[in-house]
Amino acid sequence: MTDRKETGAAPKLSRRLTALAERVSPGARLADIGTDHALLPVYLALEGTIEYAVAGDIHAGPVNAARRQVAQAGLETVVDVRLGDGMSVLRPGEVDTVAIAGMGGSLMVRILEQAGERLNGVETLVLSPHVAEDAVRRWLSEHRYVLDDELLLEEDGVIYTLLRATYERSPEKARELDARLYDERLLAPAIERMPRSLLYEMGPLLLRSPSGDFHRKWEQEIAKRERVILQLKHSAAPEAAEKAREWEEDVKEIREVLACLPGGKRSFN
């Protein structure tokens, strides 16, 4: 690991990047995909947390900025900045931890899907999708990455989702852990069975320990969906009425879940 006494002071991170940094294990060999200015790997290297990092970005501007940041910190032998799409910047077995943040869940899933053998040896994923978190959780579940940490935090009026998952080598153990994690009877008897899709959407660990940010996030989400329902009801498109009914059912399910949780309202009209 890097001896921070031989280098400069670590850069100041946002609350979200700090939370991501806290979820990287000491001694990790890290890939930061979509690194932007390489703040996360530079911080972790200067703190002595990581052994090595690849900082990858698809855009030349951020890559050049990241290289300047790394050079100023004197970390050229520790943090390797590379230009490329997603995890194409990696060699198989090169890292054991991958961090991806600052993008939607669908793009994150595409990056993970296209990684192929570059995921070999990757034991830990630290992810922060800003939308479509359900798509990320579903991918993790289908690829034997077991969630061991979920966090919501608010920064500058935005509530961010952070996920950490660990690869389970045994298919049998992975299925067992997955079944326990996504237990459809999680809120029984108040809700006899939760749809798996809703567990993916709301987060199985977050549901077990809901914070104030969790309730705020889902009240905001309900308000967004109700605006969509109103638009659909004013639409002349033939499929709009059916879509509105589907969204209304989604909102009803979310309200029922919130009512069952600590800090939730006990009744909704």
Coordinates of C-alpha atoms in Angstrom, one line a residue:
M1 CA 0.0 0.0 0.0
T2 CA 1.0 3.6 -0.5
D3 CA 2.9 5.4 2.3
R4 CA 1.0 8.7 2.5
K5 CA 4.0 10.4 4.2
E6 CA 5.9 10.3 0.9
T7 CA 3.1 12.0 -1.0
G8 CA 0.8 15.1 -0.6
A9 CA -2.4 15.6 1.3
A10 CA -5.4 13.6 0.0
P11 CA -8.0 15.6 -2.0
K12 CA -11.3 16.5 -0.3
L13 CA -14.1 14.2 -1.4
S14 CA -17.8 14.8 -1.6
R15 CA -20.0 12.9 0.9
R16 CA -20.9 10.4 -1.8
L17 CA -17.3 9.7 -2.8
T18 CA -16.3 9.5 0.8
A19 CA -18.9 6.8 1.4
L20 CA -17.6 4.9 -1.7
A21 CA -14.1 5.2 -0.4
E22 CA -15.2 3.8 3.0
R23 CA -16.5 0.7 1.2
V24 CA -13.1 -0.2 -0.5
S25 CA -11.2 -2.8 1.6
P26 CA -7.6 -2.1 2.7
G27 CA -5.1 -3.6 0.3
A28 CA -7.5 -3.6 -2.6
R29 CA -6.4 -3.5 -6.2
L30 CA -9.0 -1.1 -7.5
A31 CA -10.5 -0.1 -10.9
D32 CA -12.4 3.1 -10.9
I33 CA -14.6 3.1 -14.0
G34 CA -15.8 6.5 -15.2
T35 CA -13.1 8.0 -13.0
D36 CA -13.5 11.6 -14.1
H37 CA -10.7 13.4 -12.3
A38 CA -9.5 10.3 -10.5
L39 CA -10.4 11.8 -7.1
L40 CA -11.4 8.4 -5.6
P41 CA -8.2 6.4 -6.5
V42 CA -5.9 9.3 -5.7
Y43 CA -7.6 9.8 -2.3
L44 CA -7.4 6.0 -1.5
A45 CA -3.8 5.8 -2.6
L46 CA -2.7 8.8 -0.5
E47 CA -4.6 7.4 2.5
G48 CA -2.6 4.1 2.1
T49 CA -5.8 2.1 1.6
I50 CA -5.2 0.6 -1.8
E51 CA -2.2 -1.2 -3.3
Y52 CA -2.8 -0.2 -6.9
A53 CA -5.5 1.4 -9.1
V54 CA -6.6 1.7 -12.7
A55 CA -8.6 4.9 -13.3
G56 CA -10.5 4.5 -16.6
D57 CA -12.7 7.0 -18.5
I58 CA -14.2 7.0 -22.0
H59 CA -13.6 10.7 -22.5
A60 CA -10.2 12.3 -23.3
G61 CA -10.9 15.5 -21.2
P62 CA -11.4 13.7 -17.9
V63 CA -8.5 11.3 -18.6
N64 CA -6.1 14.3 -19.1
A65 CA -7.4 15.9 -15.9
A66 CA -7.0 12.6 -14.1
R67 CA -3.4 12.3 -15.3
R68 CA -2.6 15.8 -14.0
Q69 CA -4.2 14.9 -10.7
V70 CA -2.2 11.7 -10.4
A71 CA 1.1 13.5 -11.4
Q72 CA 0.5 16.3 -8.9
A73 CA 0.1 13.7 -6.2
G74 CA 3.2 11.8 -7.2
L75 CA 1.3 8.6 -7.8
E76 CA 2.2 7.6 -11.3
T77 CA 3.4 4.2 -10.2
V78 CA 0.3 3.5 -8.1
V79 CA -2.6 4.9 -10.2
D80 CA -2.6 4.1 -13.9
V81 CA -5.0 6.3 -15.8
R82 CA -6.4 4.8 -19.1
L83 CA -8.7 6.0 -21.8
G84 CA -11.3 3.5 -22.9
D85 CA -15.0 2.3 -22.7
G86 CA -16.0 0.8 -19.5
M87 CA -14.0 -2.2 -18.3
S88 CA -12.2 -2.5 -21.6
V89 CA -9.3 -0.6 -19.9
L90 CA -8.6 -3.7 -17.7
R91 CA -6.7 -6.9 -18.2
P92 CA -8.3 -10.1 -16.8
G93 CA -7.2 -10.6 -13.2
E94 CA -5.7 -7.2 -12.8
V95 CA -7.9 -5.9 -10.0
D96 CA -10.0 -7.4 -7.3
T97 CA -12.3 -4.4 -6.7
V98 CA -14.3 -2.3 -9.1
A99 CA -16.0 1.0 -8.3
I100 CA -18.5 2.5 -10.8
A101 CA -20.5 5.7 -9.9
G102 CA -22.0 8.7 -11.6
M103 CA -24.2 7.0 -14.2
G104 CA -27.5 5.3 -14.6
G105 CA -28.1 1.7 -13.7
S106 CA -28.8 0.6 -17.2
L107 CA -25.4 1.8 -18.4
M108 CA -23.7 0.3 -15.4
V109 CA -25.3 -3.1 -16.3
R110 CA -24.1 -2.7 -19.9
I111 CA -20.5 -2.1 -18.6
L112 CA -20.7 -5.2 -16.3
E113 CA -22.2 -7.3 -19.1
Q114 CA -19.5 -6.4 -21.6
A115 CA -16.7 -6.9 -19.1
G116 CA -16.5 -10.6 -19.8
E117 CA -13.3 -12.2 -18.6
R118 CA -12.2 -8.8 -17.2
L119 CA -14.4 -9.6 -14.2
N120 CA -12.2 -12.6 -13.4
G121 CA -10.8 -12.1 -10.0
V122 CA -13.1 -9.2 -9.1
E123 CA -14.3 -10.0 -5.7
T124 CA -16.0 -6.7 -4.8
L125 CA -18.2 -4.3 -6.6
V126 CA -18.8 -0.8 -5.2
L127 CA -21.6 0.9 -7.2
S128 CA -23.6 4.1 -7.1
P129 CA -26.3 4.1 -9.8
H130 CA -28.3 7.3 -9.9
V131 CA -31.3 5.7 -11.5
A132 CA -32.5 2.1 -12.4
E133 CA -31.0 0.7 -9.2
D134 CA -33.3 -2.3 -9.7
A135 CA -31.5 -3.3 -12.9
V136 CA -28.2 -3.3 -11.0
R137 CA -29.5 -5.4 -8.2
R138 CA -31.0 -7.9 -10.6
W139 CA -27.7 -8.2 -12.5
L140 CA -25.8 -8.8 -9.2
S141 CA -28.3 -11.4 -8.2
E142 CA -28.0 -13.2 -11.6
H143 CA -24.2 -13.2 -11.5
R144 CA -23.5 -14.4 -7.9
Y145 CA -22.5 -11.0 -6.5
V146 CA -24.2 -10.9 -3.1
L147 CA -25.2 -7.5 -1.7
D148 CA -23.6 -7.0 1.7
D149 CA -24.1 -3.2 2.1
E150 CA -26.7 -0.7 0.9
L151 CA -26.7 3.0 1.8
L152 CA -28.8 6.0 0.9
L153 CA -27.3 9.5 1.5
E154 CA -28.4 13.0 0.6
E155 CA -26.0 15.5 -0.9
D156 CA -27.0 18.9 -2.4
G157 CA -30.6 17.9 -2.4
V158 CA -30.1 14.6 -4.2
I159 CA -30.5 11.2 -2.6
Y160 CA -27.8 8.8 -3.8
T161 CA -27.8 5.0 -3.6
L162 CA -24.6 3.1 -2.8
L163 CA -24.3 -0.7 -3.2
R164 CA -21.5 -3.1 -2.3
A165 CA -21.6 -6.7 -3.4
T166 CA -19.1 -9.6 -3.0
Y167 CA -18.7 -12.5 -5.4
E168 CA -19.7 -15.9 -4.1
R169 CA -17.7 -18.7 -5.8
S170 CA -20.1 -21.5 -4.9
P171 CA -23.3 -21.5 -7.0
E172 CA -25.2 -23.3 -4.2
K173 CA -24.1 -20.9 -1.6
A174 CA -24.9 -18.0 -3.9
R175 CA -28.4 -19.3 -4.4
E176 CA -28.9 -19.7 -0.7
L177 CA -27.7 -16.2 0.2
D178 CA -29.8 -14.7 -2.6
A179 CA -32.9 -16.5 -1.4
R180 CA -32.3 -15.2 2.1
L181 CA -31.6 -11.7 0.9
Y182 CA -34.6 -11.4 -1.4
D183 CA -37.0 -13.1 1.0
E184 CA -40.5 -12.3 -0.4
R185 CA -41.9 -12.7 3.2
L186 CA -39.6 -10.0 4.5
L187 CA -42.6 -7.9 5.7
A188 CA -45.0 -10.7 6.6
P189 CA -47.6 -10.8 8.0
A190 CA -48.2 -7.1 7.2
I191 CA -47.5 -7.9 3.5
E192 CA -47.7 -11.6 2.9
R193 CA -45.4 -11.6 -0.2
M194 CA -43.4 -8.8 -1.8
P195 CA -42.9 -9.1 -5.5
R196 CA -39.2 -9.8 -6.3
S197 CA -39.3 -6.8 -8.7
L198 CA -40.2 -4.5 -5.8
L199 CA -37.4 -5.9 -3.7
Y200 CA -35.0 -5.2 -6.5
E201 CA -36.4 -1.7 -6.8
M202 CA -36.5 -0.7 -3.1
G203 CA -33.4 -2.6 -1.9
P204 CA -33.5 -5.7 0.4
L205 CA -31.0 -4.3 3.0
L206 CA -32.5 -0.8 2.9
L207 CA -36.0 -2.4 3.6
R208 CA -34.6 -4.1 6.6
S209 CA -33.2 -0.9 8.1
P210 CA -35.1 2.0 6.5
S211 CA -33.6 5.5 7.2
G212 CA -35.2 8.9 6.9
D213 CA -33.5 9.2 3.5
F214 CA -35.2 6.0 2.5
H215 CA -38.7 7.4 3.3
R216 CA -37.9 10.7 1.6
K217 CA -36.6 9.0 -1.5
W218 CA -39.7 6.9 -1.9
E219 CA -42.1 9.8 -1.2
Q220 CA -40.3 11.7 -3.9
E221 CA -40.6 8.7 -6.2
I222 CA -44.3 8.4 -5.5
A223 CA -44.8 12.1 -6.4
K224 CA -42.9 11.5 -9.7
R225 CA -45.0 8.6 -10.6
E226 CA -48.2 10.4 -9.7
R227 CA -47.2 13.1 -12.2
V228 CA -46.7 10.5 -14.9
I229 CA -50.1 9.0 -14.1
L230 CA -51.7 12.4 -14.5
Q231 CA -50.1 12.8 -17.8
L232 CA -51.2 9.4 -19.0
K233 CA -54.8 10.1 -17.9
H234 CA -54.8 13.2 -20.1
S235 CA -53.3 11.3 -23.1
A236 CA -55.4 10.2 -26.1
A237 CA -53.0 7.3 -26.8
P238 CA -54.9 4.0 -26.7
E239 CA -52.4 2.3 -24.4
A240 CA -52.3 5.3 -22.0
A241 CA -55.2 4.1 -19.8
E242 CA -53.7 0.7 -19.2
K243 CA -50.3 2.2 -18.5
A244 CA -51.9 4.6 -16.0
R245 CA -53.5 1.6 -14.2
E246 CA -50.1 -0.2 -14.0
W247 CA -48.4 2.8 -12.5
E248 CA -51.3 3.3 -10.0
E249 CA -50.8 -0.3 -8.9
D250 CA -47.0 0.3 -8.5
V251 CA -47.7 3.4 -6.4
K252 CA -50.2 1.4 -4.3
E253 CA -47.6 -1.3 -3.6
I254 CA -45.0 1.2 -2.6
R255 CA -47.4 3.0 -0.3
E256 CA -48.3 -0.3 1.4
V257 CA -44.6 -1.1 1.9
L258 CA -43.8 2.3 3.4
A259 CA -46.8 2.0 5.8
C260 CA -45.3 -1.2 7.2
L261 CA -41.9 0.2 7.9
P262 CA -40.6 2.1 11.0
G263 CA -41.1 5.8 10.4
G264 CA -43.8 5.1 7.8
K265 CA -47.4 6.4 7.8
R266 CA -49.8 3.8 8.9
S267 CA -52.5 4.5 6.4
F268 CA -52.9 5.9 2.9
N269 CA -56.0 6.8 1.0

